[in-house]
C-alpha atoms as an extended CHARMM CRD file, in Angstrom:
* protein
*
       296  EXT
         1         1  UNK       CA             75.7380000000       70.5110000000      116.3520000000  PROA      1               0.0000000000
         2         2  UNK       CA             79.2920000000       70.0600000000      117.6130000000  PROA      2               0.0000000000
         3         3  UNK       CA             81.2010000000       73.2670000000      118.1020000000  PROA      3               0.0000000000
         4         4  UNK       CA             84.6020000000       73.7570000000      116.5200000000  PROA      4               0.0000000000
         5         5  UNK       CA             87.0030000000       76.6660000000      115.9750000000  PROA      5               0.0000000000
         6         6  UNK       CA             85.8420000000       79.0950000000      113.3160000000  PROA      6               0.0000000000
         7         7  UNK       CA             82.0890000000       78.4610000000      113.5070000000  PROA      7               0.0000000000
         8         8  UNK       CA             79.8160000000       81.5030000000      113.4360000000  PROA      8               0.0000000000
         9         9  UNK       CA             77.4770000000       81.4140000000      116.4480000000  PROA      9               0.0000000000
        10        10  UNK       CA             74.7870000000       83.4970000000      118.0910000000  PROA      10              0.0000000000
        11        11  UNK       CA             74.6040000000       84.0210000000      121.8430000000  PROA      11              0.0000000000
        12        12  UNK       CA             71.3730000000       82.8930000000      123.5170000000  PROA      12              0.0000000000
        13        13  UNK       CA             69.9030000000       82.0170000000      126.9240000000  PROA      13              0.0000000000
        14        14  UNK       CA             72.1850000000       84.3930000000      128.8510000000  PROA      14              0.0000000000
        15        15  UNK       CA             71.0460000000       86.2110000000      131.9740000000  PROA      15              0.0000000000
        16        16  UNK       CA             72.6820000000       89.3640000000      130.6160000000  PROA      16              0.0000000000
        17        17  UNK       CA             69.9900000000       90.2350000000      128.0850000000  PROA      17              0.0000000000
        18        18  UNK       CA             72.0430000000       92.7460000000      126.0680000000  PROA      18              0.0000000000
        19        19  UNK       CA             74.3660000000       89.9510000000      124.8830000000  PROA      19              0.0000000000
        20        20  UNK       CA             71.5570000000       87.6630000000      123.7170000000  PROA      20              0.0000000000
        21        21  UNK       CA             71.3420000000       87.7270000000      119.9400000000  PROA      21              0.0000000000
        22        22  UNK       CA             74.9140000000       88.9700000000      119.4970000000  PROA      22              0.0000000000
        23        23  UNK       CA             76.9750000000       87.1260000000      116.8810000000  PROA      23              0.0000000000
        24        24  UNK       CA             80.4510000000       85.7390000000      117.5370000000  PROA      24              0.0000000000
        25        25  UNK       CA             83.0610000000       83.3250000000      116.2050000000  PROA      25              0.0000000000
        26        26  UNK       CA             84.2990000000       80.2620000000      118.1270000000  PROA      26              0.0000000000
        27        27  UNK       CA             87.9930000000       80.2990000000      118.9730000000  PROA      27              0.0000000000
        28        28  UNK       CA             88.8540000000       77.3060000000      121.1900000000  PROA      28              0.0000000000
        29        29  UNK       CA             87.4630000000       75.1480000000      124.0160000000  PROA      29              0.0000000000
        30        30  UNK       CA             88.3540000000       76.2810000000      127.5290000000  PROA      30              0.0000000000
        31        31  UNK       CA             87.6000000000       74.1090000000      130.5890000000  PROA      31              0.0000000000
        32        32  UNK       CA             84.0910000000       73.0320000000      129.5890000000  PROA      32              0.0000000000
        33        33  UNK       CA             83.3250000000       76.3410000000      127.9130000000  PROA      33              0.0000000000
        34        34  UNK       CA             84.0850000000       77.9100000000      124.5390000000  PROA      34              0.0000000000
        35        35  UNK       CA             86.1320000000       81.0070000000      124.0480000000  PROA      35              0.0000000000
        36        36  UNK       CA             84.3820000000       83.2360000000      121.4860000000  PROA      36              0.0000000000
        37        37  UNK       CA             85.1630000000       86.6050000000      119.9110000000  PROA      37              0.0000000000
        38        38  UNK       CA             82.3510000000       89.1480000000      119.6730000000  PROA      38              0.0000000000
        39        39  UNK       CA             81.9400000000       91.9880000000      117.2100000000  PROA      39              0.0000000000
        40        40  UNK       CA             84.6270000000       94.5790000000      117.9670000000  PROA      40              0.0000000000
        41        41  UNK       CA             87.1680000000       92.0210000000      119.2380000000  PROA      41              0.0000000000
        42        42  UNK       CA             85.9390000000       91.4090000000      122.8040000000  PROA      42              0.0000000000
        43        43  UNK       CA             86.2880000000       87.7860000000      123.9640000000  PROA      43              0.0000000000
        44        44  UNK       CA             84.0420000000       85.7410000000      126.2650000000  PROA      44              0.0000000000
        45        45  UNK       CA             84.1110000000       82.2110000000      127.6970000000  PROA      45              0.0000000000
        46        46  UNK       CA             80.5970000000       80.7470000000      127.4090000000  PROA      46              0.0000000000
        47        47  UNK       CA             78.8590000000       77.4230000000      127.8870000000  PROA      47              0.0000000000
        48        48  UNK       CA             78.0620000000       75.4320000000      124.7130000000  PROA      48              0.0000000000
        49        49  UNK       CA             74.3010000000       75.6270000000      125.4330000000  PROA      49              0.0000000000
        50        50  UNK       CA             74.5200000000       79.4280000000      125.1360000000  PROA      50              0.0000000000
        51        51  UNK       CA             75.8600000000       79.2150000000      121.5720000000  PROA      51              0.0000000000
        52        52  UNK       CA             73.6210000000       78.6020000000      118.5440000000  PROA      52              0.0000000000
        53        53  UNK       CA             75.4770000000       77.7590000000      115.3290000000  PROA      53              0.0000000000
        54        54  UNK       CA             74.6570000000       80.1070000000      112.4510000000  PROA      54              0.0000000000
        55        55  UNK       CA             76.8260000000       78.5850000000      109.7260000000  PROA      55              0.0000000000
        56        56  UNK       CA             78.7850000000       75.3650000000      109.2530000000  PROA      56              0.0000000000
        57        57  UNK       CA             81.4060000000       77.2370000000      107.2210000000  PROA      57              0.0000000000
        58        58  UNK       CA             84.4200000000       77.8290000000      109.4580000000  PROA      58              0.0000000000
        59        59  UNK       CA             86.3160000000       81.1180000000      109.5670000000  PROA      59              0.0000000000
        60        60  UNK       CA             89.9240000000       80.9190000000      108.3750000000  PROA      60              0.0000000000
        61        61  UNK       CA             92.4340000000       80.6680000000      111.2890000000  PROA      61              0.0000000000
        62        62  UNK       CA             90.0890000000       82.2060000000      113.8840000000  PROA      62              0.0000000000
        63        63  UNK       CA             92.4600000000       81.6400000000      116.8220000000  PROA      63              0.0000000000
        64        64  UNK       CA             95.1040000000       83.9260000000      115.3260000000  PROA      64              0.0000000000
        65        65  UNK       CA             94.8400000000       87.4780000000      116.6470000000  PROA      65              0.0000000000
        66        66  UNK       CA             95.1260000000       89.7060000000      113.5860000000  PROA      66              0.0000000000
        67        67  UNK       CA             96.2090000000       93.3510000000      113.4180000000  PROA      67              0.0000000000
        68        68  UNK       CA             96.0170000000       94.8470000000      109.9250000000  PROA      68              0.0000000000
        69        69  UNK       CA             97.5150000000       98.3430000000      109.9990000000  PROA      69              0.0000000000
        70        70  UNK       CA             97.5140000000      100.9980000000      107.2610000000  PROA      70              0.0000000000
        71        71  UNK       CA            100.8410000000      102.8440000000      107.1290000000  PROA      71              0.0000000000
        72        72  UNK       CA            102.9740000000      105.0000000000      104.8930000000  PROA      72              0.0000000000
        73        73  UNK       CA            105.9160000000      103.0760000000      103.4180000000  PROA      73              0.0000000000
        74        74  UNK       CA            108.4430000000      105.1090000000      105.4110000000  PROA      74              0.0000000000
        75        75  UNK       CA            106.5930000000      104.3180000000      108.6760000000  PROA      75              0.0000000000
        76        76  UNK       CA            107.0110000000      100.5470000000      108.4140000000  PROA      76              0.0000000000
        77        77  UNK       CA            110.5460000000      100.2180000000      109.9090000000  PROA      77              0.0000000000
        78        78  UNK       CA            109.6740000000      102.2180000000      113.0350000000  PROA      78              0.0000000000
        79        79  UNK       CA            106.3770000000      100.3380000000      113.4720000000  PROA      79              0.0000000000
        80        80  UNK       CA            108.1530000000       96.9630000000      113.1990000000  PROA      80              0.0000000000
        81        81  UNK       CA            110.7010000000       98.0980000000      115.7720000000  PROA      81              0.0000000000
        82        82  UNK       CA            107.8800000000       99.2100000000      118.1100000000  PROA      82              0.0000000000
        83        83  UNK       CA            106.1940000000       95.7800000000      117.8610000000  PROA      83              0.0000000000
        84        84  UNK       CA            109.4390000000       93.9460000000      118.6450000000  PROA      84              0.0000000000
        85        85  UNK       CA            110.2060000000       96.3070000000      121.5520000000  PROA      85              0.0000000000
        86        86  UNK       CA            106.7170000000       95.7650000000      123.0020000000  PROA      86              0.0000000000
        87        87  UNK       CA            107.1830000000       91.9860000000      122.7980000000  PROA      87              0.0000000000
        88        88  UNK       CA            110.5460000000       92.2110000000      124.5700000000  PROA      88              0.0000000000
        89        89  UNK       CA            109.0340000000       94.3370000000      127.3210000000  PROA      89              0.0000000000
        90        90  UNK       CA            106.0640000000       91.9810000000      127.7950000000  PROA      90              0.0000000000
        91        91  UNK       CA            108.4040000000       88.9720000000      127.9850000000  PROA      91              0.0000000000
        92        92  UNK       CA            110.6600000000       90.7690000000      130.4890000000  PROA      92              0.0000000000
        93        93  UNK       CA            107.6500000000       91.4200000000      132.7410000000  PROA      93              0.0000000000
        94        94  UNK       CA            106.4520000000       87.8330000000      132.3960000000  PROA      94              0.0000000000
        95        95  UNK       CA            103.1980000000       88.8220000000      130.7000000000  PROA      95              0.0000000000
        96        96  UNK       CA            103.8160000000       86.4710000000      127.7480000000  PROA      96              0.0000000000
        97        97  UNK       CA            106.0090000000       83.4480000000      127.1960000000  PROA      97              0.0000000000
        98        98  UNK       CA            109.2890000000       83.8100000000      125.3380000000  PROA      98              0.0000000000
        99        99  UNK       CA            108.8430000000       82.9710000000      121.6650000000  PROA      99              0.0000000000
       100       100  UNK       CA            110.1230000000       83.4930000000      118.1270000000  PROA      100             0.0000000000
       101       101  UNK       CA            108.9800000000       86.0360000000      115.5430000000  PROA      101             0.0000000000
       102       102  UNK       CA            108.8040000000       85.7310000000      111.7470000000  PROA      102             0.0000000000
       103       103  UNK       CA            108.9830000000       88.8790000000      109.6190000000  PROA      103             0.0000000000
       104       104  UNK       CA            107.8400000000       88.2280000000      106.0490000000  PROA      104             0.0000000000
       105       105  UNK       CA            109.4650000000       90.5210000000      103.4750000000  PROA      105             0.0000000000
       106       106  UNK       CA            110.0980000000       90.7030000000       99.7840000000  PROA      106             0.0000000000
       107       107  UNK       CA            113.7260000000       89.8460000000       99.0720000000  PROA      107             0.0000000000
       108       108  UNK       CA            114.5130000000       93.4720000000       98.1910000000  PROA      108             0.0000000000
       109       109  UNK       CA            113.3390000000       94.6190000000      101.6440000000  PROA      109             0.0000000000
       110       110  UNK       CA            115.3430000000       92.2000000000      103.7770000000  PROA      110             0.0000000000
       111       111  UNK       CA            118.6700000000       94.0670000000      103.6360000000  PROA      111             0.0000000000
       112       112  UNK       CA            117.2930000000       97.5410000000      104.5520000000  PROA      112             0.0000000000
       113       113  UNK       CA            115.0440000000       96.0850000000      107.2830000000  PROA      113             0.0000000000
       114       114  UNK       CA            117.9690000000       94.1470000000      108.7510000000  PROA      114             0.0000000000
       115       115  UNK       CA            120.0600000000       97.3280000000      108.7100000000  PROA      115             0.0000000000
       116       116  UNK       CA            117.3000000000       99.3470000000      110.4240000000  PROA      116             0.0000000000
       117       117  UNK       CA            116.9170000000       96.7310000000      113.1930000000  PROA      117             0.0000000000
       118       118  UNK       CA            120.6820000000       96.4220000000      113.6230000000  PROA      118             0.0000000000
       119       119  UNK       CA            120.9860000000      100.1760000000      114.1470000000  PROA      119             0.0000000000
       120       120  UNK       CA            118.5120000000       99.8030000000      117.0430000000  PROA      120             0.0000000000
       121       121  UNK       CA            120.3840000000       96.8040000000      118.5360000000  PROA      121             0.0000000000
       122       122  UNK       CA            117.6770000000       94.2820000000      117.5910000000  PROA      122             0.0000000000
       123       123  UNK       CA            119.3890000000       91.0440000000      116.5980000000  PROA      123             0.0000000000
       124       124  UNK       CA            117.8750000000       89.1290000000      113.6770000000  PROA      124             0.0000000000
       125       125  UNK       CA            118.6470000000       86.4430000000      111.1170000000  PROA      125             0.0000000000
       126       126  UNK       CA            117.9630000000       86.5770000000      107.3780000000  PROA      126             0.0000000000
       127       127  UNK       CA            116.5880000000       83.7370000000      105.2800000000  PROA      127             0.0000000000
       128       128  UNK       CA            116.3610000000       84.1110000000      101.5050000000  PROA      128             0.0000000000
       129       129  UNK       CA            116.5680000000       81.7500000000       98.5540000000  PROA      129             0.0000000000
       130       130  UNK       CA            120.3190000000       82.3800000000       98.3230000000  PROA      130             0.0000000000
       131       131  UNK       CA            121.0180000000       81.8640000000      102.0470000000  PROA      131             0.0000000000
       132       132  UNK       CA            122.1720000000       78.5570000000      103.4770000000  PROA      132             0.0000000000
       133       133  UNK       CA            119.8450000000       76.8280000000      105.9080000000  PROA      133             0.0000000000
       134       134  UNK       CA            122.7400000000       76.2350000000      108.3180000000  PROA      134             0.0000000000
       135       135  UNK       CA            122.5080000000       79.9110000000      109.2810000000  PROA      135             0.0000000000
       136       136  UNK       CA            119.1680000000       79.1620000000      111.0010000000  PROA      136             0.0000000000
       137       137  UNK       CA            120.9070000000       77.1940000000      113.7180000000  PROA      137             0.0000000000
       138       138  UNK       CA            120.9980000000       80.4420000000      115.6510000000  PROA      138             0.0000000000
       139       139  UNK       CA            117.2110000000       80.9570000000      115.3950000000  PROA      139             0.0000000000
       140       140  UNK       CA            115.9800000000       79.6650000000      118.7650000000  PROA      140             0.0000000000
       141       141  UNK       CA            114.8600000000       80.9130000000      122.1750000000  PROA      141             0.0000000000
       142       142  UNK       CA            118.4160000000       81.2390000000      123.4750000000  PROA      142             0.0000000000
       143       143  UNK       CA            119.7370000000       82.8090000000      120.2770000000  PROA      143             0.0000000000
       144       144  UNK       CA            118.3680000000       85.3330000000      117.8160000000  PROA      144             0.0000000000
       145       145  UNK       CA            114.5780000000       85.3120000000      118.0290000000  PROA      145             0.0000000000
       146       146  UNK       CA            113.6640000000       87.4000000000      114.9680000000  PROA      146             0.0000000000
       147       147  UNK       CA            113.8390000000       85.9430000000      111.4710000000  PROA      147             0.0000000000
       148       148  UNK       CA            113.5250000000       88.0610000000      108.3080000000  PROA      148             0.0000000000
       149       149  UNK       CA            112.4240000000       85.7370000000      105.5360000000  PROA      149             0.0000000000
       150       150  UNK       CA            110.7290000000       85.3610000000      102.1720000000  PROA      150             0.0000000000
       151       151  UNK       CA            107.7820000000       83.0140000000      101.6820000000  PROA      151             0.0000000000
       152       152  UNK       CA            109.7090000000       80.8460000000       99.2190000000  PROA      152             0.0000000000
       153       153  UNK       CA            112.7420000000       80.4160000000      101.4680000000  PROA      153             0.0000000000
       154       154  UNK       CA            110.6590000000       79.5520000000      104.5360000000  PROA      154             0.0000000000
       155       155  UNK       CA            108.5840000000       77.0390000000      102.5590000000  PROA      155             0.0000000000
       156       156  UNK       CA            111.7950000000       75.2960000000      101.5270000000  PROA      156             0.0000000000
       157       157  UNK       CA            112.9990000000       75.2880000000      105.1410000000  PROA      157             0.0000000000
       158       158  UNK       CA            109.7500000000       73.9190000000      106.6300000000  PROA      158             0.0000000000
       159       159  UNK       CA            107.6110000000       75.5830000000      109.3170000000  PROA      159             0.0000000000
       160       160  UNK       CA            107.3110000000       72.3810000000      111.3960000000  PROA      160             0.0000000000
       161       161  UNK       CA            110.9660000000       72.7840000000      112.4440000000  PROA      161             0.0000000000
       162       162  UNK       CA            110.2900000000       75.9920000000      114.4070000000  PROA      162             0.0000000000
       163       163  UNK       CA            107.3710000000       75.3050000000      116.7820000000  PROA      163             0.0000000000
       164       164  UNK       CA            108.2720000000       78.1860000000      119.1510000000  PROA      164             0.0000000000
       165       165  UNK       CA            107.0150000000       80.7690000000      116.6390000000  PROA      165             0.0000000000
       166       166  UNK       CA            104.1380000000       82.6730000000      118.2840000000  PROA      166             0.0000000000
       167       167  UNK       CA            103.9110000000       85.8040000000      116.1220000000  PROA      167             0.0000000000
       168       168  UNK       CA            104.4620000000       86.9410000000      112.5740000000  PROA      168             0.0000000000
       169       169  UNK       CA            104.6570000000       90.2810000000      110.7920000000  PROA      169             0.0000000000
       170       170  UNK       CA            103.8220000000       90.7980000000      107.1070000000  PROA      170             0.0000000000
       171       171  UNK       CA            106.2040000000       93.6650000000      106.4010000000  PROA      171             0.0000000000
       172       172  UNK       CA            105.4080000000       93.3740000000      102.6680000000  PROA      172             0.0000000000
       173       173  UNK       CA            101.9880000000       92.0930000000      101.5530000000  PROA      173             0.0000000000
       174       174  UNK       CA            102.0110000000       91.2790000000       97.8130000000  PROA      174             0.0000000000
       175       175  UNK       CA             98.6390000000       89.4800000000       97.5940000000  PROA      175             0.0000000000
       176       176  UNK       CA             95.8510000000       87.8030000000       99.5530000000  PROA      176             0.0000000000
       177       177  UNK       CA             97.2000000000       84.2990000000       98.9500000000  PROA      177             0.0000000000
       178       178  UNK       CA            100.4310000000       85.1850000000      100.7580000000  PROA      178             0.0000000000
       179       179  UNK       CA             98.3730000000       86.6050000000      103.6260000000  PROA      179             0.0000000000
       180       180  UNK       CA             96.4050000000       83.3680000000      103.9880000000  PROA      180             0.0000000000
       181       181  UNK       CA             99.5240000000       81.1730000000      103.8020000000  PROA      181             0.0000000000
       182       182  UNK       CA            101.2900000000       83.2310000000      106.4560000000  PROA      182             0.0000000000
       183       183  UNK       CA             98.2650000000       83.0420000000      108.7540000000  PROA      183             0.0000000000
       184       184  UNK       CA             98.0370000000       79.2960000000      108.2850000000  PROA      184             0.0000000000
       185       185  UNK       CA            101.7740000000       78.8460000000      108.8700000000  PROA      185             0.0000000000
       186       186  UNK       CA            101.5580000000       80.8020000000      112.1350000000  PROA      186             0.0000000000
       187       187  UNK       CA             98.4410000000       78.8950000000      113.1970000000  PROA      187             0.0000000000
       188       188  UNK       CA            100.2890000000       75.5630000000      112.8290000000  PROA      188             0.0000000000
       189       189  UNK       CA            103.6850000000       76.6270000000      114.1990000000  PROA      189             0.0000000000
       190       190  UNK       CA            102.9810000000       76.6060000000      117.9310000000  PROA      190             0.0000000000
       191       191  UNK       CA            101.9780000000       73.7500000000      120.1760000000  PROA      191             0.0000000000
       192       192  UNK       CA             98.3870000000       75.0650000000      120.0760000000  PROA      192             0.0000000000
       193       193  UNK       CA             96.5600000000       76.9060000000      117.2430000000  PROA      193             0.0000000000
       194       194  UNK       CA             96.8040000000       80.6610000000      117.4630000000  PROA      194             0.0000000000
       195       195  UNK       CA             99.3910000000       83.3960000000      117.6240000000  PROA      195             0.0000000000
       196       196  UNK       CA             99.6460000000       87.1150000000      116.9700000000  PROA      196             0.0000000000
       197       197  UNK       CA             99.8090000000       88.3830000000      113.3950000000  PROA      197             0.0000000000
       198       198  UNK       CA            100.5240000000       91.9150000000      112.1530000000  PROA      198             0.0000000000
       199       199  UNK       CA            100.1170000000       92.9900000000      108.5190000000  PROA      199             0.0000000000
       200       200  UNK       CA            101.3390000000       96.3140000000      107.1280000000  PROA      200             0.0000000000
       201       201  UNK       CA             99.1920000000       97.7610000000      104.3270000000  PROA      201             0.0000000000
       202       202  UNK       CA            100.1980000000      100.7880000000      102.2330000000  PROA      202             0.0000000000
       203       203  UNK       CA             98.5380000000      102.6720000000       99.3820000000  PROA      203             0.0000000000
       204       204  UNK       CA            100.4300000000      100.3910000000       96.9890000000  PROA      204             0.0000000000
       205       205  UNK       CA             98.4140000000       97.3090000000       98.0380000000  PROA      205             0.0000000000
       206       206  UNK       CA             95.6990000000       96.6250000000       95.3990000000  PROA      206             0.0000000000
       207       207  UNK       CA             92.0780000000       97.3910000000       96.2750000000  PROA      207             0.0000000000
       208       208  UNK       CA             91.0110000000       93.7570000000       95.7480000000  PROA      208             0.0000000000
       209       209  UNK       CA             93.5480000000       92.6320000000       98.3870000000  PROA      209             0.0000000000
       210       210  UNK       CA             92.1770000000       95.2540000000      100.8070000000  PROA      210             0.0000000000
       211       211  UNK       CA             88.6350000000       93.9930000000      100.1480000000  PROA      211             0.0000000000
       212       212  UNK       CA             89.7080000000       90.4220000000      100.8940000000  PROA      212             0.0000000000
       213       213  UNK       CA             91.3640000000       91.5420000000      104.1280000000  PROA      213             0.0000000000
       214       214  UNK       CA             88.1850000000       93.3550000000      105.1940000000  PROA      214             0.0000000000
       215       215  UNK       CA             86.0830000000       90.2450000000      104.5440000000  PROA      215             0.0000000000
       216       216  UNK       CA             88.4520000000       88.0080000000      106.5320000000  PROA      216             0.0000000000
       217       217  UNK       CA             88.5890000000       90.4350000000      109.4510000000  PROA      217             0.0000000000
       218       218  UNK       CA             84.8170000000       90.8340000000      109.4800000000  PROA      218             0.0000000000
       219       219  UNK       CA             84.3120000000       87.0510000000      109.5330000000  PROA      219             0.0000000000
       220       220  UNK       CA             86.7600000000       86.7620000000      112.4360000000  PROA      220             0.0000000000
       221       221  UNK       CA             84.9820000000       89.6010000000      114.3400000000  PROA      221             0.0000000000
       222       222  UNK       CA             88.1530000000       91.7090000000      114.3510000000  PROA      222             0.0000000000
       223       223  UNK       CA             87.9230000000       95.5230000000      114.1340000000  PROA      223             0.0000000000
       224       224  UNK       CA             88.7730000000       96.9420000000      110.7010000000  PROA      224             0.0000000000
       225       225  UNK       CA             90.9630000000      100.0100000000      110.3100000000  PROA      225             0.0000000000
       226       226  UNK       CA             88.8780000000      102.8570000000      108.7590000000  PROA      226             0.0000000000
       227       227  UNK       CA             91.6380000000      103.6000000000      106.2460000000  PROA      227             0.0000000000
       228       228  UNK       CA             91.5870000000       99.9510000000      105.1200000000  PROA      228             0.0000000000
       229       229  UNK       CA             87.8820000000      100.3120000000      104.2860000000  PROA      229             0.0000000000
       230       230  UNK       CA             88.6990000000      103.3900000000      102.2110000000  PROA      230             0.0000000000
       231       231  UNK       CA             91.4300000000      101.5600000000      100.3040000000  PROA      231             0.0000000000
       232       232  UNK       CA             89.0850000000       98.6330000000       99.6310000000  PROA      232             0.0000000000
       233       233  UNK       CA             86.5930000000      100.9240000000       97.8390000000  PROA      233             0.0000000000
       234       234  UNK       CA             88.9950000000      103.2020000000       95.9650000000  PROA      234             0.0000000000
       235       235  UNK       CA             88.6460000000      101.4760000000       92.5560000000  PROA      235             0.0000000000
       236       236  UNK       CA             84.8450000000      101.7120000000       92.6870000000  PROA      236             0.0000000000
       237       237  UNK       CA             85.0300000000      105.3730000000       93.6450000000  PROA      237             0.0000000000
       238       238  UNK       CA             87.5530000000      106.0470000000       90.8940000000  PROA      238             0.0000000000
       239       239  UNK       CA             85.2700000000      104.3970000000       88.3360000000  PROA      239             0.0000000000
       240       240  UNK       CA             82.3170000000      106.4180000000       89.6170000000  PROA      240             0.0000000000
       241       241  UNK       CA             84.3360000000      109.6300000000       89.3250000000  PROA      241             0.0000000000
       242       242  UNK       CA             85.7130000000      108.8070000000       85.8710000000  PROA      242             0.0000000000
       243       243  UNK       CA             82.5190000000      109.7100000000       83.8470000000  PROA      243             0.0000000000
       244       244  UNK       CA             82.1760000000      112.9530000000       85.8020000000  PROA      244             0.0000000000
       245       245  UNK       CA             85.7660000000      113.8500000000       85.0270000000  PROA      245             0.0000000000
       246       246  UNK       CA             85.1890000000      113.0060000000       81.3560000000  PROA      246             0.0000000000
       247       247  UNK       CA             82.0770000000      115.1760000000       81.2380000000  PROA      247             0.0000000000
       248       248  UNK       CA             83.9620000000      118.0560000000       82.8330000000  PROA      248             0.0000000000
       249       249  UNK       CA             86.7360000000      117.7320000000       80.2780000000  PROA      249             0.0000000000
       250       250  UNK       CA             84.2530000000      117.6480000000       77.4170000000  PROA      250             0.0000000000
       251       251  UNK       CA             82.5360000000      120.7150000000       78.8400000000  PROA      251             0.0000000000
       252       252  UNK       CA             85.8630000000      122.4960000000       79.0950000000  PROA      252             0.0000000000
       253       253  UNK       CA             86.7350000000      121.6130000000       75.5000000000  PROA      253             0.0000000000
       254       254  UNK       CA             83.3300000000      122.7700000000       74.2230000000  PROA      254             0.0000000000
       255       255  UNK       CA             83.6270000000      125.9310000000       76.3170000000  PROA      255             0.0000000000
       256       256  UNK       CA             87.0540000000      126.6330000000       74.8100000000  PROA      256             0.0000000000
       257       257  UNK       CA             85.7060000000      126.0640000000       71.3060000000  PROA      257             0.0000000000
       258       258  UNK       CA             82.8100000000      128.4460000000       71.9690000000  PROA      258             0.0000000000
       259       259  UNK       CA             85.2160000000      131.0920000000       73.3010000000  PROA      259             0.0000000000
       260       260  UNK       CA             87.5340000000      130.6330000000       70.3010000000  PROA      260             0.0000000000
       261       261  UNK       CA             84.5950000000      130.9180000000       67.9010000000  PROA      261             0.0000000000
       262       262  UNK       CA             83.3450000000      134.0200000000       69.6890000000  PROA      262             0.0000000000
       263       263  UNK       CA             86.7950000000      135.6180000000       69.5830000000  PROA      263             0.0000000000
       264       264  UNK       CA             87.1490000000      134.8090000000       65.8840000000  PROA      264             0.0000000000
       265       265  UNK       CA             83.7240000000      136.2850000000       65.1470000000  PROA      265             0.0000000000
       266       266  UNK       CA             84.5500000000      139.4530000000       67.0810000000  PROA      266             0.0000000000
       267       267  UNK       CA             87.8240000000      139.7550000000       65.1900000000  PROA      267             0.0000000000
       268       268  UNK       CA             85.9620000000      139.5650000000       61.8710000000  PROA      268             0.0000000000
       269       269  UNK       CA             83.5050000000      142.2390000000       63.0250000000  PROA      269             0.0000000000
       270       270  UNK       CA             86.3650000000      144.5230000000       64.0590000000  PROA      270             0.0000000000
       271       271  UNK       CA             88.0390000000      143.9360000000       60.6930000000  PROA      271             0.0000000000
       272       272  UNK       CA             84.8540000000      144.8560000000       58.8440000000  PROA      272             0.0000000000
       273       273  UNK       CA             84.4210000000      147.9680000000       60.9630000000  PROA      273             0.0000000000
       274       274  UNK       CA             87.9990000000      149.0550000000       60.3560000000  PROA      274             0.0000000000
       275       275  UNK       CA             87.6130000000      148.4550000000       56.6130000000  PROA      275             0.0000000000
       276       276  UNK       CA             84.4450000000      150.5880000000       56.5680000000  PROA      276             0.0000000000
       277       277  UNK       CA             86.1180000000      153.4200000000       58.4720000000  PROA      277             0.0000000000
       278       278  UNK       CA             89.0830000000      153.4720000000       56.0570000000  PROA      278             0.0000000000
       279       279  UNK       CA             86.6810000000      153.8020000000       53.1150000000  PROA      279             0.0000000000
       280       280  UNK       CA             85.0180000000      156.8320000000       54.7320000000  PROA      280             0.0000000000
       281       281  UNK       CA             88.4000000000      158.4620000000       55.4400000000  PROA      281             0.0000000000
       282       282  UNK       CA             89.5360000000      157.8700000000       51.8360000000  PROA      282             0.0000000000
       283       283  UNK       CA             86.3250000000      159.4660000000       50.4640000000  PROA      283             0.0000000000
       284       284  UNK       CA             86.8230000000      162.5730000000       52.6570000000  PROA      284             0.0000000000
       285       285  UNK       CA             90.4310000000      162.8980000000       51.4570000000  PROA      285             0.0000000000
       286       286  UNK       CA             89.3140000000      162.7860000000       47.8230000000  PROA      286             0.0000000000
       287       287  UNK       CA             86.6540000000      165.4640000000       48.4310000000  PROA      287             0.0000000000
       288       288  UNK       CA             89.1610000000      167.6900000000       50.2190000000  PROA      288             0.0000000000
       289       289  UNK       CA             91.6680000000      167.4160000000       47.3750000000  PROA      289             0.0000000000
       290       290  UNK       CA             88.9070000000      168.2580000000       44.8770000000  PROA      290             0.0000000000
       291       291  UNK       CA             87.8740000000      171.3530000000       46.8310000000  PROA      291             0.0000000000
       292       292  UNK       CA             91.5060000000      172.5490000000       47.0090000000  PROA      292             0.0000000000
       293       293  UNK       CA             91.8870000000      172.2720000000       43.2200000000  PROA      293             0.0000000000
       294       294  UNK       CA             88.6350000000      174.2000000000       42.6660000000  PROA      294             0.0000000000
       295       295  UNK       CA             89.7690000000      177.1000000000       44.8750000000  PROA      295             0.0000000000
       296       296  UNK       CA             93.1360000000      177.2400000000       43.0910000000  PROA      296             0.0000000000
């Protein structure tokens, strides 16, 4: 079977016995070998004869290095700034080639994100449905290298026109379809498949989207954030807790009714007792008055 990017394989015939039987995903050919990613994210370059294909179904965009992070909404601007600063530092040291970065936002987020980056002296361009495409003339390696954009505006512009894009950030993640389109766009932007992709996930992202992200990361042998696993199961846990909560409420209501009934019964008993005592007092008064008349 011919190897290709995205195939699930199993390592075999290696002298290092602990790696035999381990599962991996094929990334790309490399000088007569294949670069593969093992469980946990570690990468190896192995000969084709040491790789047994497990499934013909290819993983989606396996060459893209994905980082799905769970954050609070207010943490996203500082995290985006940290990513861009790290890229600048790596480029300055010559560790990575100079490239462009796409930051995918909802239209409502573009203005505050642009303001936050501007306050930290990070130059960027904005592309929305209302912007003119001529403004993107400054988006190149010798100009502004960060573009804040919406999916719709970038689709209208065309990803093939910006091949120097090597990384993307999903600042806002509305659904799984957007996630897949952004991955695919990044995978096709450079001269070779691949790139670095960051996705910010908050508590507002639906559980079904979190489940889809977990499945994609697992297929690509990329470590999954523990908090993302929790978010992917929250609906099931809420449904499991719902009957228990209902039972507790019913118990509380029945307990209140029993207490109310008990209090009402006690009140009636006290009333009867008081009524009986008043009758005894009245009878004693009558007898006393009778004895006073007799003595007179």
